[in-house]
């Protein structure tokens, strides 16, 4: 019966996507007549050229491989969860393209998509994968698909409110991906909590075999290679993404070193397990989501990465048991420590750096990072208040949406 439910739901959702794509979705009409045959509806090359090759490819590989391998650390659920992650990615990308372009690109009754639309869909899919890490082992594939169906819609709504209506600067998605995905999943986990199963011993991240360590090694390598492109994928201008790439690298190296400082103190092992390094890598990158393209400076990125690299293992050691015992939240993959807390810290860091949003400090980059401030339609104080207000709004939408979904 469960197999038939999954098969039927997949059939229904895929047919629905096909019909909606057939009625509404077209390629972007702008193209070069000399390079594109007139009978083809080619994508918008001028706007999407910066996304097509390195960025779109890097972001998609990051989502597919890194996050697919992140859930394989548990010997009991790992292989099956990796398979379900691919199913979620395959569905969520289609659904996210439809929902996002309804908000952003709806024109004359048609939805025009290009590589930039696919990058935005990958961002939303990443938030879904973060949420599934909080309910791993307690939700079946049918429930995972329904979670993706609802979360993509709410995640897109949150992104539209923050980025388009409020004008929040969050290029690396500290709020719209990391924070939203983490607390959405944690609230779903809280609703799905079953006291009668609480007597079962949960698998610990430290009690893993050689095979799961291999998965963690591969996933961590892909994180190091492709996540800087993930952080800088939303800007077309080459001179604007250099800061995001460099700051992300500085943050992740500092957070990784911090893991080697705390792990021997908190645990009996002389060196950290590979999964702990993987967690530190994710935390160091999440904290640079909003602040990456801002004037954080190299030493500032090192400080931020170092601090979050200390906070994440402390959260696993002390805060995760409190979540389970007091709040009845079973956080299987520890998304609160590697996405939630770093996402909040990244949002606060970005808000603090917004105080420096002046033409004297940013120069020509001010138009790229804070366009409304550069145009004079918004003061620096207004931008700071809006950046700060985006955090509670995201938490509200994530927790309320997660509760309804659960």
XYZ file of C-alpha atoms in Angstrom:
406
model
C 0.000 0.000 0.000
C 2.817 2.425 0.826
C 4.492 1.671 -2.504
C 1.270 2.400 -4.344
C 0.793 5.652 -2.438
C 4.274 6.828 -3.381
C 3.812 5.734 -6.982
C 0.434 7.422 -7.261
C 1.606 10.665 -5.677
C 4.673 10.827 -7.941
C 2.463 10.209 -10.992
C -0.032 12.895 -9.972
C 2.602 15.521 -9.154
C 4.604 14.899 -12.319
C 1.543 15.070 -14.568
C 0.505 18.268 -12.792
C 3.939 19.809 -13.397
C 3.874 18.795 -17.053
C 0.449 20.344 -17.599
C 1.399 23.586 -15.841
C 4.651 23.820 -17.788
C 2.790 23.186 -21.048
C 0.282 25.955 -20.381
C 2.444 28.628 -18.790
C 6.204 28.135 -19.100
C 8.264 29.405 -22.019
C 11.917 30.257 -22.522
C 12.877 33.907 -22.191
C 12.185 35.633 -25.517
C 15.291 37.832 -25.602
C 17.975 36.183 -27.704
C 20.397 36.994 -30.453
C 18.831 36.252 -33.866
C 22.221 35.641 -35.393
C 23.174 32.954 -32.924
C 19.795 31.376 -32.177
C 17.590 29.727 -34.825
C 14.305 31.629 -35.145
C 12.234 28.463 -34.690
C 13.634 27.945 -31.160
C 12.562 29.836 -28.065
C 16.053 30.379 -26.681
C 16.669 31.556 -23.161
C 17.586 35.102 -22.280
C 21.275 35.049 -23.015
C 22.272 38.533 -21.986
C 20.944 38.209 -18.453
C 21.627 34.486 -17.989
C 25.088 34.266 -19.544
C 26.740 34.815 -16.166
C 24.720 31.967 -14.668
C 24.802 29.313 -17.341
C 28.245 27.884 -17.151
C 30.106 28.202 -13.972
C 27.462 29.293 -11.519
C 24.411 27.307 -12.493
C 26.479 24.167 -12.905
C 28.269 24.654 -9.581
C 25.064 25.392 -7.683
C 23.296 22.373 -9.141
C 26.195 20.046 -8.376
C 26.304 21.450 -4.860
C 22.631 20.718 -4.280
C 22.610 17.278 -5.878
C 25.848 15.793 -4.582
C 26.692 17.593 -1.367
C 23.224 17.549 0.156
C 22.514 14.093 -1.193
C 25.548 12.802 0.668
C 24.928 14.837 3.832
C 22.035 12.578 4.831
C 24.060 9.375 4.387
C 25.865 9.609 7.727
C 23.310 7.422 9.542
C 23.879 3.733 8.869
C 20.202 2.965 9.458
C 18.663 5.595 7.194
C 21.569 6.750 5.042
C 21.204 4.830 1.742
C 17.427 5.210 1.585
C 17.584 8.865 2.543
C 20.074 9.593 -0.217
C 17.626 8.073 -2.695
C 14.709 10.089 -1.305
C 16.847 13.245 -1.450
C 17.246 12.774 -5.193
C 13.478 12.336 -5.533
C 12.882 15.517 -3.540
C 15.392 17.421 -5.672
C 13.801 16.187 -8.909
C 10.324 17.280 -7.829
C 11.189 20.431 -5.877
C 13.168 21.991 -8.738
C 10.165 21.709 -11.064
C 7.721 22.993 -8.472
C 10.052 25.807 -7.375
C 10.451 27.027 -10.971
C 6.670 27.243 -11.296
C 6.049 28.927 -7.946
C 8.964 31.353 -8.139
C 8.276 32.542 -11.633
C 4.636 33.108 -10.685
C 5.973 35.654 -8.201
C 8.842 37.099 -10.230
C 8.473 36.545 -13.959
C 4.782 36.361 -14.795
C 4.224 38.419 -17.950
C 1.398 38.383 -20.517
C 0.012 35.094 -19.271
C 3.308 33.216 -19.725
C 6.149 32.395 -17.346
C 9.553 33.034 -18.909
C 12.376 31.011 -17.442
C 16.132 30.873 -17.892
C 19.210 29.697 -16.055
C 18.643 32.311 -13.347
C 15.260 30.743 -12.631
C 16.962 27.381 -12.195
C 19.459 28.871 -9.741
C 16.598 30.304 -7.684
C 14.875 26.913 -7.790
C 18.052 25.248 -6.535
C 18.150 27.694 -3.611
C 14.592 26.805 -2.623
C 15.331 23.087 -3.041
C 18.275 23.490 -0.665
C 15.941 24.843 2.022
C 13.728 21.769 1.578
C 16.714 19.432 1.904
C 17.781 21.216 5.101
C 14.294 20.692 6.543
C 14.233 16.997 5.665
C 17.409 16.560 7.719
C 15.430 17.436 10.847
C 12.788 14.740 10.249
C 15.027 12.028 8.834
C 13.892 8.604 10.034
C 10.419 9.765 11.107
C 8.821 10.730 7.798
C 8.150 8.367 4.908
C 8.744 9.264 1.235
C 5.113 10.295 0.700
C 5.328 12.700 3.633
C 8.656 14.022 2.341
C 7.080 14.854 -1.009
C 4.167 16.620 0.656
C 6.654 18.543 2.816
C 8.493 19.651 -0.347
C 5.211 20.656 -1.996
C 4.222 22.939 0.875
C 7.653 24.230 1.865
C 8.601 25.317 -1.638
C 5.479 27.481 -1.720
C 6.133 29.063 1.679
C 9.874 29.423 1.066
C 9.164 31.272 -2.178
C 6.684 33.525 -0.414
C 9.260 34.363 2.249
C 11.904 35.061 -0.375
C 9.557 37.259 -2.379
C 8.586 39.324 0.675
C 12.175 39.771 1.852
C 14.057 40.294 -1.389
C 11.479 41.961 -3.619
C 9.044 43.797 -1.357
C 11.345 44.715 1.547
C 14.599 45.036 -0.426
C 16.659 42.919 1.983
C 20.234 42.161 0.926
C 20.689 38.397 1.385
C 22.621 37.165 -1.628
C 24.007 34.030 0.030
C 20.654 33.194 1.635
C 21.438 33.163 5.350
C 17.775 33.902 5.989
C 15.801 32.532 3.060
C 17.624 29.180 2.854
C 19.554 28.321 6.024
C 17.371 29.926 8.702
C 14.060 29.223 7.014
C 14.914 25.617 6.139
C 16.258 24.823 9.602
C 13.379 26.169 11.668
C 10.742 24.948 9.243
C 12.139 21.419 9.630
C 12.494 21.745 13.406
C 8.833 22.719 13.768
C 7.756 19.801 11.573
C 9.879 17.542 13.774
C 8.187 18.920 16.885
C 4.723 18.171 15.526
C 5.774 14.659 14.472
C 7.220 13.876 17.885
C 5.971 10.526 19.202
C 6.589 9.897 22.927
C 6.138 6.136 22.646
C 9.131 5.918 20.356
C 11.272 8.088 22.582
C 12.523 5.028 24.478
C 14.455 3.843 21.452
C 18.077 4.815 21.455
C 18.877 7.303 18.744
C 21.834 6.815 16.542
C 24.679 9.150 17.468
C 26.808 10.918 14.920
C 29.939 9.590 16.588
C 28.880 5.903 16.292
C 29.430 5.433 12.608
C 31.226 2.965 10.424
C 33.807 3.348 7.714
C 31.258 3.601 4.909
C 29.495 6.630 6.381
C 32.834 8.339 6.937
C 33.527 7.874 3.235
C 30.227 9.591 2.396
C 31.158 12.447 4.729
C 34.571 12.823 3.070
C 33.041 13.099 -0.399
C 30.296 15.463 0.756
C 32.791 17.731 2.528
C 35.035 17.917 -0.525
C 32.109 18.989 -2.684
C 31.155 21.608 -0.094
C 34.644 23.107 -0.216
C 34.690 23.154 -4.012
C 31.233 24.389 -4.903
C 29.718 26.307 -1.985
C 31.534 29.599 -2.723
C 29.795 29.554 -6.108
C 26.523 28.880 -4.285
C 27.062 31.975 -2.116
C 27.886 34.247 -5.075
C 25.441 32.836 -7.638
C 22.829 35.588 -7.409
C 24.970 38.353 -8.884
C 25.859 38.628 -12.535
C 28.716 41.074 -12.075
C 32.106 39.405 -11.787
C 33.582 42.232 -9.743
C 30.730 41.885 -7.253
C 31.029 38.212 -6.469
C 34.732 38.175 -5.590
C 34.080 39.352 -2.049
C 31.461 36.652 -1.481
C 33.782 33.896 -2.727
C 36.788 35.075 -0.721
C 34.844 35.711 2.476
C 33.224 32.292 2.240
C 36.590 30.578 1.912
C 38.053 32.525 4.829
C 35.066 31.652 6.991
C 35.087 27.948 6.248
C 38.824 27.501 6.895
C 38.508 29.241 10.267
C 35.461 27.197 11.274
C 37.253 23.993 10.323
C 40.225 24.837 12.525
C 37.847 25.656 15.380
C 36.498 22.119 15.203
C 39.946 20.721 15.946
C 40.080 22.962 19.014
C 36.806 21.880 20.611
C 36.264 18.288 19.501
C 39.133 16.779 21.546
C 37.813 18.707 24.560
C 34.149 17.769 24.173
C 34.661 14.159 23.096
C 37.105 11.395 23.913
C 38.510 11.261 20.378
C 41.906 12.806 19.776
C 40.863 14.096 16.354
C 37.398 15.019 15.032
C 35.373 12.610 12.951
C 34.839 13.580 9.336
C 31.177 14.361 9.964
C 32.185 16.981 12.545
C 34.412 18.654 9.966
C 31.508 18.518 7.532
C 29.302 20.278 10.081
C 31.930 22.961 10.656
C 32.205 23.533 6.915
C 28.460 24.050 6.599
C 28.311 26.362 9.615
C 31.193 28.492 8.344
C 29.510 28.928 4.985
C 26.033 29.605 6.378
C 27.293 32.513 8.495
C 28.583 34.219 5.333
C 25.269 33.970 3.493
C 24.158 37.566 4.054
C 27.479 39.192 4.924
C 29.544 37.546 2.188
C 29.210 40.313 -0.377
C 29.399 43.080 2.234
C 32.461 44.809 3.637
C 33.214 42.125 6.200
C 36.985 42.180 5.383
C 39.156 39.021 5.336
C 39.977 39.116 9.040
C 36.308 39.699 9.833
C 35.372 36.604 7.842
C 38.005 34.633 9.753
C 36.584 35.841 13.083
C 33.007 35.002 12.079
C 33.991 31.551 10.840
C 36.038 30.853 13.946
C 33.226 31.825 16.310
C 30.579 29.810 14.496
C 33.014 26.894 14.343
C 33.075 26.972 18.143
C 29.332 27.453 18.547
C 28.305 24.551 16.308
C 30.021 21.702 18.254
C 28.934 23.276 21.546
C 25.391 23.181 20.229
C 25.685 19.500 19.393
C 27.143 18.705 22.798
C 24.847 20.738 25.024
C 21.897 22.299 23.174
C 20.710 19.333 21.073
C 19.928 17.213 24.184
C 17.903 20.142 25.556
C 15.951 20.385 22.294
C 15.071 16.723 22.615
C 14.340 16.500 26.341
C 12.654 19.841 26.984
C 11.200 20.949 23.643
C 10.514 17.439 22.260
C 12.365 18.204 19.005
C 14.309 15.316 17.495
C 16.854 16.978 15.228
C 18.271 13.958 13.396
C 20.917 15.743 11.335
C 21.526 18.633 13.715
C 20.225 21.286 11.318
C 19.772 23.713 14.221
C 23.524 23.771 14.852
C 24.803 23.780 11.274
C 22.107 25.873 9.552
C 19.785 27.513 12.093
C 22.196 29.162 14.527
C 24.786 30.064 11.831
C 21.977 31.486 9.679
C 20.783 33.710 12.518
C 24.345 34.822 13.319
C 24.914 35.517 9.633
C 21.779 37.664 9.503
C 22.864 39.635 12.575
C 26.360 40.087 11.137
C 24.893 41.304 7.848
C 22.653 43.749 9.692
C 25.644 45.118 11.607
C 27.655 45.541 8.397
C 24.747 47.410 6.813
C 25.664 50.348 9.068
C 28.714 50.814 6.823
C 26.626 51.092 3.643
C 27.923 54.422 2.416
C 29.441 55.550 -0.867
C 32.729 56.262 0.888
C 33.172 52.674 2.088
C 31.585 50.729 -0.789
C 32.203 52.971 -3.795
C 30.592 51.602 -6.968
C 29.692 48.377 -5.193
C 26.997 50.170 -3.180
C 24.695 50.044 -6.226
C 25.116 46.270 -6.388
C 24.761 45.428 -2.689
C 22.308 48.121 -1.516
C 20.708 49.589 -4.664
C 17.963 51.480 -2.824
C 20.500 53.183 -0.569
C 22.667 54.076 -3.565
C 19.681 55.559 -5.385
C 18.810 57.701 -2.379
C 15.312 56.243 -1.938
C 16.277 54.679 1.415
C 18.570 55.790 4.210
C 21.166 53.575 5.841
C 19.130 53.527 9.063
C 16.039 52.367 7.181
C 18.029 49.607 5.505
C 19.423 48.456 8.858
C 15.939 48.281 10.379
C 14.638 46.358 7.385
C 17.557 43.902 7.509
C 16.929 43.402 11.220
C 13.179 42.993 10.793
C 13.665 40.303 8.159
C 14.951 37.852 10.795
C 11.820 37.639 13.018
C 9.630 37.606 9.911
C 11.531 34.625 8.520
C 11.363 32.808 11.854
C 7.623 33.465 12.050
C 6.913 32.180 8.549
C 9.196 29.173 9.028
C 7.759 28.069 12.368
C 4.141 28.702 11.393
C 4.625 26.986 8.021
C 6.417 24.066 9.647
C 3.644 23.646 12.207
C 0.943 23.641 9.524
C 2.950 21.240 7.362
C 3.631 18.915 10.283
